[in-house]
JSON list of C-alpha atoms in Angstrom, two decimals:
[
{"chain": "A", "resi": 168, "resn": "UNK", "atom": "CA", "xyz": [-0.01, 0.05, -0.01]},
{"chain": "A", "resi": 169, "resn": "UNK", "atom": "CA", "xyz": [2.85, 2.31, 0.61]},
{"chain": "A", "resi": 170, "resn": "UNK", "atom": "CA", "xyz": [4.17, 1.80, -2.90]},
{"chain": "A", "resi": 171, "resn": "UNK", "atom": "CA", "xyz": [0.79, 2.80, -4.51]},
{"chain": "A", "resi": 172, "resn": "UNK", "atom": "CA", "xyz": [0.72, 6.04, -2.51]},
{"chain": "A", "resi": 173, "resn": "UNK", "atom": "CA", "xyz": [4.30, 6.91, -3.32]},
{"chain": "A", "resi": 174, "resn": "UNK", "atom": "CA", "xyz": [4.16, 9.85, -5.76]},
{"chain": "A", "resi": 175, "resn": "UNK", "atom": "CA", "xyz": [7.63, 9.04, -7.01]},
{"chain": "A", "resi": 176, "resn": "UNK", "atom": "CA", "xyz": [6.58, 5.68, -8.07]},
{"chain": "A", "resi": 177, "resn": "UNK", "atom": "CA", "xyz": [3.51, 6.96, -9.99]},
{"chain": "A", "resi": 178, "resn": "UNK", "atom": "CA", "xyz": [5.58, 9.63, -11.62]},
{"chain": "A", "resi": 179, "resn": "UNK", "atom": "CA", "xyz": [8.16, 7.17, -12.66]},
{"chain": "A", "resi": 180, "resn": "UNK", "atom": "CA", "xyz": [5.57, 5.03, -14.36]},
{"chain": "A", "resi": 181, "resn": "UNK", "atom": "CA", "xyz": [4.02, 8.03, -16.16]},
{"chain": "A", "resi": 182, "resn": "UNK", "atom": "CA", "xyz": [7.42, 9.22, -17.33]},
{"chain": "A", "resi": 183, "resn": "UNK", "atom": "CA", "xyz": [8.36, 5.83, -18.51]},
{"chain": "A", "resi": 184, "resn": "UNK", "atom": "CA", "xyz": [5.12, 5.39, -20.43]},
{"chain": "A", "resi": 185, "resn": "UNK", "atom": "CA", "xyz": [5.45, 8.85, -22.01]},
{"chain": "A", "resi": 186, "resn": "UNK", "atom": "CA", "xyz": [8.93, 8.27, -23.22]},
{"chain": "A", "resi": 187, "resn": "UNK", "atom": "CA", "xyz": [7.81, 5.05, -24.83]},
{"chain": "A", "resi": 188, "resn": "UNK", "atom": "CA", "xyz": [5.16, 6.96, -26.72]},
{"chain": "A", "resi": 189, "resn": "UNK", "atom": "CA", "xyz": [7.72, 9.52, -27.89]},
{"chain": "A", "resi": 190, "resn": "UNK", "atom": "CA", "xyz": [9.97, 6.77, -29.24]},
{"chain": "A", "resi": 191, "resn": "UNK", "atom": "CA", "xyz": [7.10, 5.30, -31.26]},
{"chain": "A", "resi": 192, "resn": "UNK", "atom": "CA", "xyz": [5.92, 8.72, -32.59]},
{"chain": "A", "resi": 193, "resn": "UNK", "atom": "CA", "xyz": [8.95, 11.01, -33.16]},
{"chain": "A", "resi": 194, "resn": "UNK", "atom": "CA", "xyz": [8.14, 14.71, -33.26]},
{"chain": "A", "resi": 195, "resn": "UNK", "atom": "CA", "xyz": [8.42, 16.26, -36.77]},
{"chain": "A", "resi": 196, "resn": "UNK", "atom": "CA", "xyz": [10.69, 19.31, -36.79]},
{"chain": "A", "resi": 197, "resn": "UNK", "atom": "CA", "xyz": [8.58, 20.98, -39.51]},
{"chain": "A", "resi": 198, "resn": "UNK", "atom": "CA", "xyz": [11.35, 21.34, -42.11]},
{"chain": "A", "resi": 199, "resn": "UNK", "atom": "CA", "xyz": [9.35, 19.42, -44.75]},
{"chain": "A", "resi": 200, "resn": "UNK", "atom": "CA", "xyz": [6.34, 21.62, -44.35]},
{"chain": "A", "resi": 201, "resn": "UNK", "atom": "CA", "xyz": [8.42, 24.70, -44.75]},
{"chain": "A", "resi": 202, "resn": "UNK", "atom": "CA", "xyz": [9.92, 23.40, -47.94]},
{"chain": "A", "resi": 203, "resn": "UNK", "atom": "CA", "xyz": [6.51, 22.53, -49.56]},
{"chain": "A", "resi": 204, "resn": "UNK", "atom": "CA", "xyz": [4.79, 25.77, -48.56]},
{"chain": "A", "resi": 205, "resn": "UNK", "atom": "CA", "xyz": [5.35, 28.50, -51.25]},
{"chain": "A", "resi": 206, "resn": "UNK", "atom": "CA", "xyz": [6.53, 31.89, -50.16]},
{"chain": "A", "resi": 207, "resn": "UNK", "atom": "CA", "xyz": [4.25, 34.97, -50.19]},
{"chain": "A", "resi": 208, "resn": "UNK", "atom": "CA", "xyz": [6.01, 36.36, -53.24]},
{"chain": "A", "resi": 209, "resn": "UNK", "atom": "CA", "xyz": [5.41, 33.18, -55.20]},
{"chain": "A", "resi": 210, "resn": "UNK", "atom": "CA", "xyz": [1.74, 33.16, -54.27]},
{"chain": "A", "resi": 211, "resn": "UNK", "atom": "CA", "xyz": [1.45, 36.81, -55.44]},
{"chain": "A", "resi": 212, "resn": "UNK", "atom": "CA", "xyz": [2.91, 35.91, -58.83]},
{"chain": "A", "resi": 213, "resn": "UNK", "atom": "CA", "xyz": [0.64, 33.01, -59.27]},
{"chain": "A", "resi": 214, "resn": "UNK", "atom": "CA", "xyz": [-2.51, 34.97, -58.43]},
{"chain": "A", "resi": 215, "resn": "UNK", "atom": "CA", "xyz": [-1.83, 37.85, -60.95]},
{"chain": "A", "resi": 216, "resn": "UNK", "atom": "CA", "xyz": [-1.56, 37.17, -64.78]},
{"chain": "A", "resi": 217, "resn": "UNK", "atom": "CA", "xyz": [0.95, 38.82, -67.01]},
{"chain": "A", "resi": 218, "resn": "UNK", "atom": "CA", "xyz": [0.18, 42.57, -67.41]},
{"chain": "A", "resi": 219, "resn": "UNK", "atom": "CA", "xyz": [1.62, 42.63, -70.94]},
{"chain": "A", "resi": 220, "resn": "UNK", "atom": "CA", "xyz": [-0.78, 39.90, -72.04]},
{"chain": "A", "resi": 221, "resn": "UNK", "atom": "CA", "xyz": [-3.67, 41.92, -70.55]},
{"chain": "A", "resi": 222, "resn": "UNK", "atom": "CA", "xyz": [-2.52, 45.03, -72.38]},
{"chain": "A", "resi": 223, "resn": "UNK", "atom": "CA", "xyz": [-2.24, 43.14, -75.71]},
{"chain": "A", "resi": 224, "resn": "UNK", "atom": "CA", "xyz": [-5.73, 41.69, -75.19]},
{"chain": "A", "resi": 225, "resn": "UNK", "atom": "CA", "xyz": [-7.14, 45.19, -74.40]},
{"chain": "A", "resi": 226, "resn": "UNK", "atom": "CA", "xyz": [-5.54, 46.69, -77.58]},
{"chain": "A", "resi": 227, "resn": "UNK", "atom": "CA", "xyz": [-6.92, 43.82, -79.68]},
{"chain": "A", "resi": 228, "resn": "UNK", "atom": "CA", "xyz": [-10.45, 44.48, -78.26]},
{"chain": "A", "resi": 229, "resn": "UNK", "atom": "CA", "xyz": [-10.18, 48.21, -78.88]},
{"chain": "A", "resi": 230, "resn": "UNK", "atom": "CA", "xyz": [-9.23, 47.51, -82.53]},
{"chain": "A", "resi": 231, "resn": "UNK", "atom": "CA", "xyz": [-12.19, 45.19, -82.96]},
{"chain": "A", "resi": 232, "resn": "UNK", "atom": "CA", "xyz": [-14.54, 47.76, -81.47]},
{"chain": "A", "resi": 233, "resn": "UNK", "atom": "CA", "xyz": [-13.15, 50.40, -83.79]},
{"chain": "A", "resi": 234, "resn": "UNK", "atom": "CA", "xyz": [-13.61, 48.10, -86.79]},
{"chain": "A", "resi": 235, "resn": "UNK", "atom": "CA", "xyz": [-17.21, 47.32, -85.88]},
{"chain": "A", "resi": 236, "resn": "UNK", "atom": "CA", "xyz": [-17.87, 50.96, -85.33]},
{"chain": "A", "resi": 237, "resn": "UNK", "atom": "CA", "xyz": [-16.64, 51.84, -88.75]},
{"chain": "A", "resi": 238, "resn": "UNK", "atom": "CA", "xyz": [-18.79, 49.10, -90.31]},
{"chain": "A", "resi": 239, "resn": "UNK", "atom": "CA", "xyz": [-21.82, 50.43, -88.46]},
{"chain": "A", "resi": 240, "resn": "UNK", "atom": "CA", "xyz": [-21.24, 53.96, -89.71]},
{"chain": "A", "resi": 241, "resn": "UNK", "atom": "CA", "xyz": [-20.80, 52.84, -93.26]},
{"chain": "A", "resi": 242, "resn": "UNK", "atom": "CA", "xyz": [-23.90, 50.64, -93.09]},
{"chain": "A", "resi": 243, "resn": "UNK", "atom": "CA", "xyz": [-25.85, 53.52, -91.65]},
{"chain": "A", "resi": 244, "resn": "UNK", "atom": "CA", "xyz": [-24.76, 55.82, -94.47]},
{"chain": "A", "resi": 245, "resn": "UNK", "atom": "CA", "xyz": [-25.58, 53.24, -97.07]},
{"chain": "A", "resi": 246, "resn": "UNK", "atom": "CA", "xyz": [-29.03, 52.76, -95.52]},
{"chain": "A", "resi": 247, "resn": "UNK", "atom": "CA", "xyz": [-29.63, 56.49, -95.63]},
{"chain": "A", "resi": 248, "resn": "UNK", "atom": "CA", "xyz": [-28.62, 56.55, -99.33]},
{"chain": "A", "resi": 249, "resn": "UNK", "atom": "CA", "xyz": [-30.98, 53.69, -100.12]},
{"chain": "A", "resi": 250, "resn": "UNK", "atom": "CA", "xyz": [-33.82, 55.38, -98.33]},
{"chain": "A", "resi": 251, "resn": "UNK", "atom": "CA", "xyz": [-33.24, 58.67, -100.16]},
{"chain": "A", "resi": 252, "resn": "UNK", "atom": "CA", "xyz": [-33.10, 56.89, -103.52]},
{"chain": "A", "resi": 253, "resn": "UNK", "atom": "CA", "xyz": [-36.27, 55.07, -102.72]},
{"chain": "A", "resi": 254, "resn": "UNK", "atom": "CA", "xyz": [-38.06, 58.23, -101.70]},
{"chain": "A", "resi": 255, "resn": "UNK", "atom": "CA", "xyz": [-36.84, 59.94, -104.97]},
{"chain": "A", "resi": 256, "resn": "UNK", "atom": "CA", "xyz": [-37.99, 57.02, -107.04]},
{"chain": "A", "resi": 257, "resn": "UNK", "atom": "CA", "xyz": [-41.44, 57.14, -105.40]},
{"chain": "A", "resi": 258, "resn": "UNK", "atom": "CA", "xyz": [-41.62, 60.89, -105.90]},
{"chain": "A", "resi": 259, "resn": "UNK", "atom": "CA", "xyz": [-40.69, 60.56, -109.55]},
{"chain": "A", "resi": 260, "resn": "UNK", "atom": "CA", "xyz": [-43.25, 57.72, -110.05]},
{"chain": "A", "resi": 261, "resn": "UNK", "atom": "CA", "xyz": [-45.98, 59.78, -108.51]},
{"chain": "A", "resi": 262, "resn": "UNK", "atom": "CA", "xyz": [-45.07, 62.93, -110.50]},
{"chain": "A", "resi": 263, "resn": "UNK", "atom": "CA", "xyz": [-44.44, 61.26, -113.92]},
{"chain": "A", "resi": 264, "resn": "UNK", "atom": "CA", "xyz": [-46.51, 58.10, -113.62]},
{"chain": "A", "resi": 265, "resn": "UNK", "atom": "CA", "xyz": [-48.97, 59.34, -116.28]},
{"chain": "A", "resi": 266, "resn": "UNK", "atom": "CA", "xyz": [-46.24, 60.34, -118.76]},
{"chain": "A", "resi": 267, "resn": "UNK", "atom": "CA", "xyz": [-46.52, 57.12, -120.75]},
{"chain": "A", "resi": 268, "resn": "UNK", "atom": "CA", "xyz": [-50.35, 57.40, -121.00]},
{"chain": "A", "resi": 269, "resn": "UNK", "atom": "CA", "xyz": [-50.21, 61.06, -122.08]},
{"chain": "A", "resi": 270, "resn": "UNK", "atom": "CA", "xyz": [-47.56, 60.42, -124.57]},
{"chain": "A", "resi": 271, "resn": "UNK", "atom": "CA", "xyz": [-49.71, 57.72, -126.16]},
{"chain": "A", "resi": 272, "resn": "UNK", "atom": "CA", "xyz": [-52.65, 60.12, -126.39]},
{"chain": "A", "resi": 273, "resn": "UNK", "atom": "CA", "xyz": [-50.79, 62.98, -128.00]},
{"chain": "A", "resi": 274, "resn": "UNK", "atom": "CA", "xyz": [-51.19, 61.54, -131.62]},
{"chain": "A", "resi": 275, "resn": "UNK", "atom": "CA", "xyz": [-54.94, 61.59, -131.03]},
{"chain": "A", "resi": 276, "resn": "UNK", "atom": "CA", "xyz": [-54.74, 65.21, -130.12]},
{"chain": "A", "resi": 277, "resn": "UNK", "atom": "CA", "xyz": [-52.57, 65.92, -133.19]},
{"chain": "A", "resi": 278, "resn": "UNK", "atom": "CA", "xyz": [-55.26, 64.24, -135.41]},
{"chain": "A", "resi": 279, "resn": "UNK", "atom": "CA", "xyz": [-57.97, 66.40, -133.90]},
{"chain": "A", "resi": 280, "resn": "UNK", "atom": "CA", "xyz": [-55.96, 69.52, -134.58]},
{"chain": "A", "resi": 281, "resn": "UNK", "atom": "CA", "xyz": [-55.35, 68.57, -138.19]},
{"chain": "A", "resi": 282, "resn": "UNK", "atom": "CA", "xyz": [-58.99, 67.79, -138.70]},
{"chain": "A", "resi": 283, "resn": "UNK", "atom": "CA", "xyz": [-59.88, 71.23, -137.27]},
{"chain": "A", "resi": 284, "resn": "UNK", "atom": "CA", "xyz": [-57.50, 72.89, -139.75]},
{"chain": "A", "resi": 285, "resn": "UNK", "atom": "CA", "xyz": [-59.02, 70.94, -142.68]},
{"chain": "A", "resi": 286, "resn": "UNK", "atom": "CA", "xyz": [-62.74, 71.56, -141.86]},
{"chain": "A", "resi": 287, "resn": "UNK", "atom": "CA", "xyz": [-64.21, 74.58, -143.51]},
{"chain": "A", "resi": 288, "resn": "UNK", "atom": "CA", "xyz": [-65.87, 76.50, -140.67]},
{"chain": "A", "resi": 289, "resn": "UNK", "atom": "CA", "xyz": [-68.26, 78.29, -143.02]},
{"chain": "A", "resi": 290, "resn": "UNK", "atom": "CA", "xyz": [-69.36, 75.10, -144.91]},
{"chain": "A", "resi": 291, "resn": "UNK", "atom": "CA", "xyz": [-69.46, 72.80, -141.83]},
{"chain": "A", "resi": 292, "resn": "UNK", "atom": "CA", "xyz": [-69.98, 74.88, -138.75]},
{"chain": "A", "resi": 293, "resn": "UNK", "atom": "CA", "xyz": [-71.42, 72.07, -136.62]},
{"chain": "A", "resi": 294, "resn": "UNK", "atom": "CA", "xyz": [-68.45, 69.81, -137.41]},
{"chain": "A", "resi": 295, "resn": "UNK", "atom": "CA", "xyz": [-65.97, 72.53, -136.77]},
{"chain": "A", "resi": 296, "resn": "UNK", "atom": "CA", "xyz": [-67.57, 73.45, -133.44]},
{"chain": "A", "resi": 297, "resn": "UNK", "atom": "CA", "xyz": [-67.70, 69.75, -132.45]},
{"chain": "A", "resi": 298, "resn": "UNK", "atom": "CA", "xyz": [-63.98, 69.15, -133.20]},
{"chain": "A", "resi": 299, "resn": "UNK", "atom": "CA", "xyz": [-63.06, 72.44, -131.46]},
{"chain": "A", "resi": 300, "resn": "UNK", "atom": "CA", "xyz": [-65.04, 71.49, -128.36]},
{"chain": "A", "resi": 301, "resn": "UNK", "atom": "CA", "xyz": [-63.50, 68.02, -128.24]},
{"chain": "A", "resi": 302, "resn": "UNK", "atom": "CA", "xyz": [-60.00, 69.58, -128.48]},
{"chain": "A", "resi": 303, "resn": "UNK", "atom": "CA", "xyz": [-60.83, 72.02, -125.65]},
{"chain": "A", "resi": 304, "resn": "UNK", "atom": "CA", "xyz": [-62.01, 69.16, -123.36]},
{"chain": "A", "resi": 305, "resn": "UNK", "atom": "CA", "xyz": [-58.88, 67.20, -124.26]},
{"chain": "A", "resi": 306, "resn": "UNK", "atom": "CA", "xyz": [-56.59, 70.07, -123.39]},
{"chain": "A", "resi": 307, "resn": "UNK", "atom": "CA", "xyz": [-58.52, 70.78, -120.17]},
{"chain": "A", "resi": 308, "resn": "UNK", "atom": "CA", "xyz": [-57.84, 67.21, -119.01]},
{"chain": "A", "resi": 309, "resn": "UNK", "atom": "CA", "xyz": [-54.19, 67.53, -119.84]},
{"chain": "A", "resi": 310, "resn": "UNK", "atom": "CA", "xyz": [-53.97, 70.80, -117.91]},
{"chain": "A", "resi": 311, "resn": "UNK", "atom": "CA", "xyz": [-55.42, 69.14, -114.85]},
{"chain": "A", "resi": 312, "resn": "UNK", "atom": "CA", "xyz": [-52.50, 66.71, -115.08]},
{"chain": "A", "resi": 313, "resn": "UNK", "atom": "CA", "xyz": [-50.08, 69.68, -115.30]},
{"chain": "A", "resi": 314, "resn": "UNK", "atom": "CA", "xyz": [-49.45, 69.19, -119.00]},
{"chain": "A", "resi": 315, "resn": "UNK", "atom": "CA", "xyz": [-48.69, 72.44, -120.97]},
{"chain": "A", "resi": 316, "resn": "UNK", "atom": "CA", "xyz": [-48.90, 72.67, -124.75]},
{"chain": "A", "resi": 317, "resn": "UNK", "atom": "CA", "xyz": [-45.91, 74.30, -126.45]},
{"chain": "A", "resi": 318, "resn": "UNK", "atom": "CA", "xyz": [-46.73, 76.54, -129.46]},
{"chain": "A", "resi": 319, "resn": "UNK", "atom": "CA", "xyz": [-43.55, 78.66, -129.95]},
{"chain": "A", "resi": 320, "resn": "UNK", "atom": "CA", "xyz": [-44.61, 80.54, -133.07]},
{"chain": "A", "resi": 321, "resn": "UNK", "atom": "CA", "xyz": [-42.55, 83.82, -133.44]},
{"chain": "A", "resi": 322, "resn": "UNK", "atom": "CA", "xyz": [-40.44, 82.84, -130.40]},
{"chain": "A", "resi": 323, "resn": "UNK", "atom": "CA", "xyz": [-36.59, 82.43, -130.34]},
{"chain": "A", "resi": 324, "resn": "UNK", "atom": "CA", "xyz": [-35.51, 78.83, -130.86]},
{"chain": "A", "resi": 325, "resn": "UNK", "atom": "CA", "xyz": [-34.88, 77.03, -127.60]},
{"chain": "A", "resi": 326, "resn": "UNK", "atom": "CA", "xyz": [-33.01, 73.78, -128.04]},
{"chain": "A", "resi": 327, "resn": "UNK", "atom": "CA", "xyz": [-34.29, 72.59, -124.65]},
{"chain": "A", "resi": 328, "resn": "UNK", "atom": "CA", "xyz": [-37.90, 72.72, -125.82]},
{"chain": "A", "resi": 329, "resn": "UNK", "atom": "CA", "xyz": [-37.84, 72.83, -129.65]},
{"chain": "A", "resi": 330, "resn": "UNK", "atom": "CA", "xyz": [-36.55, 70.60, -132.45]},
{"chain": "A", "resi": 331, "resn": "UNK", "atom": "CA", "xyz": [-35.57, 72.48, -135.59]},
{"chain": "A", "resi": 332, "resn": "UNK", "atom": "CA", "xyz": [-36.81, 70.64, -138.75]},
{"chain": "A", "resi": 333, "resn": "UNK", "atom": "CA", "xyz": [-35.21, 73.21, -141.17]},
{"chain": "A", "resi": 334, "resn": "UNK", "atom": "CA", "xyz": [-33.84, 76.68, -141.49]},
{"chain": "A", "resi": 335, "resn": "UNK", "atom": "CA", "xyz": [-35.03, 79.30, -144.03]},
{"chain": "A", "resi": 336, "resn": "UNK", "atom": "CA", "xyz": [-34.15, 82.85, -144.79]},
{"chain": "A", "resi": 337, "resn": "UNK", "atom": "CA", "xyz": [-36.13, 85.40, -142.90]},
{"chain": "A", "resi": 338, "resn": "UNK", "atom": "CA", "xyz": [-34.95, 88.98, -143.55]},
{"chain": "A", "resi": 339, "resn": "UNK", "atom": "CA", "xyz": [-37.81, 90.46, -141.58]},
{"chain": "A", "resi": 340, "resn": "UNK", "atom": "CA", "xyz": [-37.25, 88.15, -138.61]},
{"chain": "A", "resi": 341, "resn": "UNK", "atom": "CA", "xyz": [-34.41, 88.03, -136.02]},
{"chain": "A", "resi": 342, "resn": "UNK", "atom": "CA", "xyz": [-32.03, 85.00, -136.42]},
{"chain": "A", "resi": 343, "resn": "UNK", "atom": "CA", "xyz": [-33.23, 81.68, -135.03]},
{"chain": "A", "resi": 344, "resn": "UNK", "atom": "CA", "xyz": [-36.83, 82.81, -134.84]},
{"chain": "A", "resi": 345, "resn": "UNK", "atom": "CA", "xyz": [-39.60, 80.18, -135.12]},
{"chain": "A", "resi": 346, "resn": "UNK", "atom": "CA", "xyz": [-41.59, 81.10, -138.15]},
{"chain": "A", "resi": 347, "resn": "UNK", "atom": "CA", "xyz": [-43.65, 77.83, -138.46]},
{"chain": "A", "resi": 348, "resn": "UNK", "atom": "CA", "xyz": [-44.69, 75.12, -136.09]},
{"chain": "A", "resi": 349, "resn": "UNK", "atom": "CA", "xyz": [-44.82, 71.71, -137.71]},
{"chain": "A", "resi": 350, "resn": "UNK", "atom": "CA", "xyz": [-45.95, 69.87, -134.60]},
{"chain": "A", "resi": 351, "resn": "UNK", "atom": "CA", "xyz": [-46.69, 71.32, -131.13]},
{"chain": "A", "resi": 352, "resn": "UNK", "atom": "CA", "xyz": [-44.76, 70.18, -128.20]},
{"chain": "A", "resi": 353, "resn": "UNK", "atom": "CA", "xyz": [-45.85, 69.31, -124.57]},
{"chain": "A", "resi": 354, "resn": "UNK", "atom": "CA", "xyz": [-44.33, 69.69, -121.12]},
{"chain": "A", "resi": 355, "resn": "UNK", "atom": "CA", "xyz": [-45.27, 67.56, -118.15]},
{"chain": "A", "resi": 356, "resn": "UNK", "atom": "CA", "xyz": [-44.64, 69.62, -115.05]},
{"chain": "A", "resi": 357, "resn": "UNK", "atom": "CA", "xyz": [-40.90, 70.56, -115.54]},
{"chain": "A", "resi": 358, "resn": "UNK", "atom": "CA", "xyz": [-40.13, 67.73, -118.02]},
{"chain": "A", "resi": 359, "resn": "UNK", "atom": "CA", "xyz": [-40.39, 68.01, -121.79]},
{"chain": "A", "resi": 360, "resn": "UNK", "atom": "CA", "xyz": [-42.27, 64.89, -122.94]},
{"chain": "A", "resi": 361, "resn": "UNK", "atom": "CA", "xyz": [-42.24, 66.00, -126.61]},
{"chain": "A", "resi": 362, "resn": "UNK", "atom": "CA", "xyz": [-40.37, 68.95, -128.09]},
{"chain": "A", "resi": 363, "resn": "UNK", "atom": "CA", "xyz": [-42.08, 71.22, -130.56]},
{"chain": "A", "resi": 364, "resn": "UNK", "atom": "CA", "xyz": [-40.99, 70.57, -134.17]},
{"chain": "A", "resi": 365, "resn": "UNK", "atom": "CA", "xyz": [-40.41, 73.92, -135.82]},
{"chain": "A", "resi": 366, "resn": "UNK", "atom": "CA", "xyz": [-38.94, 75.75, -138.81]},
{"chain": "A", "resi": 367, "resn": "UNK", "atom": "CA", "xyz": [-36.63, 78.67, -137.89]},
{"chain": "A", "resi": 368, "resn": "UNK", "atom": "CA", "xyz": [-34.80, 81.51, -139.64]},
{"chain": "A", "resi": 369, "resn": "UNK", "atom": "CA", "xyz": [-31.09, 81.35, -140.41]},
{"chain": "A", "resi": 370, "resn": "UNK", "atom": "CA", "xyz": [-28.58, 83.18, -138.33]}
]
């Protein structure tokens, strides 16, 4: 009983048991862990990419943005041009859509005018009046469509509106004066759809 109560005896057993455990599990000095753990500078380099590569990528991205912007500006300008051309075509179609029809009717008007010149008003007053009335109705319809008849008798020759059939001497007329109208001309709005065929004096 004295041996169990002796503190030196218990301490000796504990010390002996502890030393045996230390021999079985030696303490690691930590050198291996220090070698495997990277330093703070190495971690910093791994976390941040190369700044030159980022700058190159940014430059390439800016170039692509600039190219796309140029394409967008060109496409916008082309779209505006197409829209303006379409609007002009529609306007021209509305303004001169009746030109083909009017041009095809002009020979009928020429025939009526020739018939009026051939009919003797004193011998056939009713026929003359009927042809004259038909011509007036015809010209009124053309006027509503903004068609103007060109009858340039005694006017100075205008190559934009007249077509000279021949030139004759005219001592009592200024040079290039229209002395005879072979066929009257017609203007639709501001466009000549048929020039007047005329005879003019020599220069």
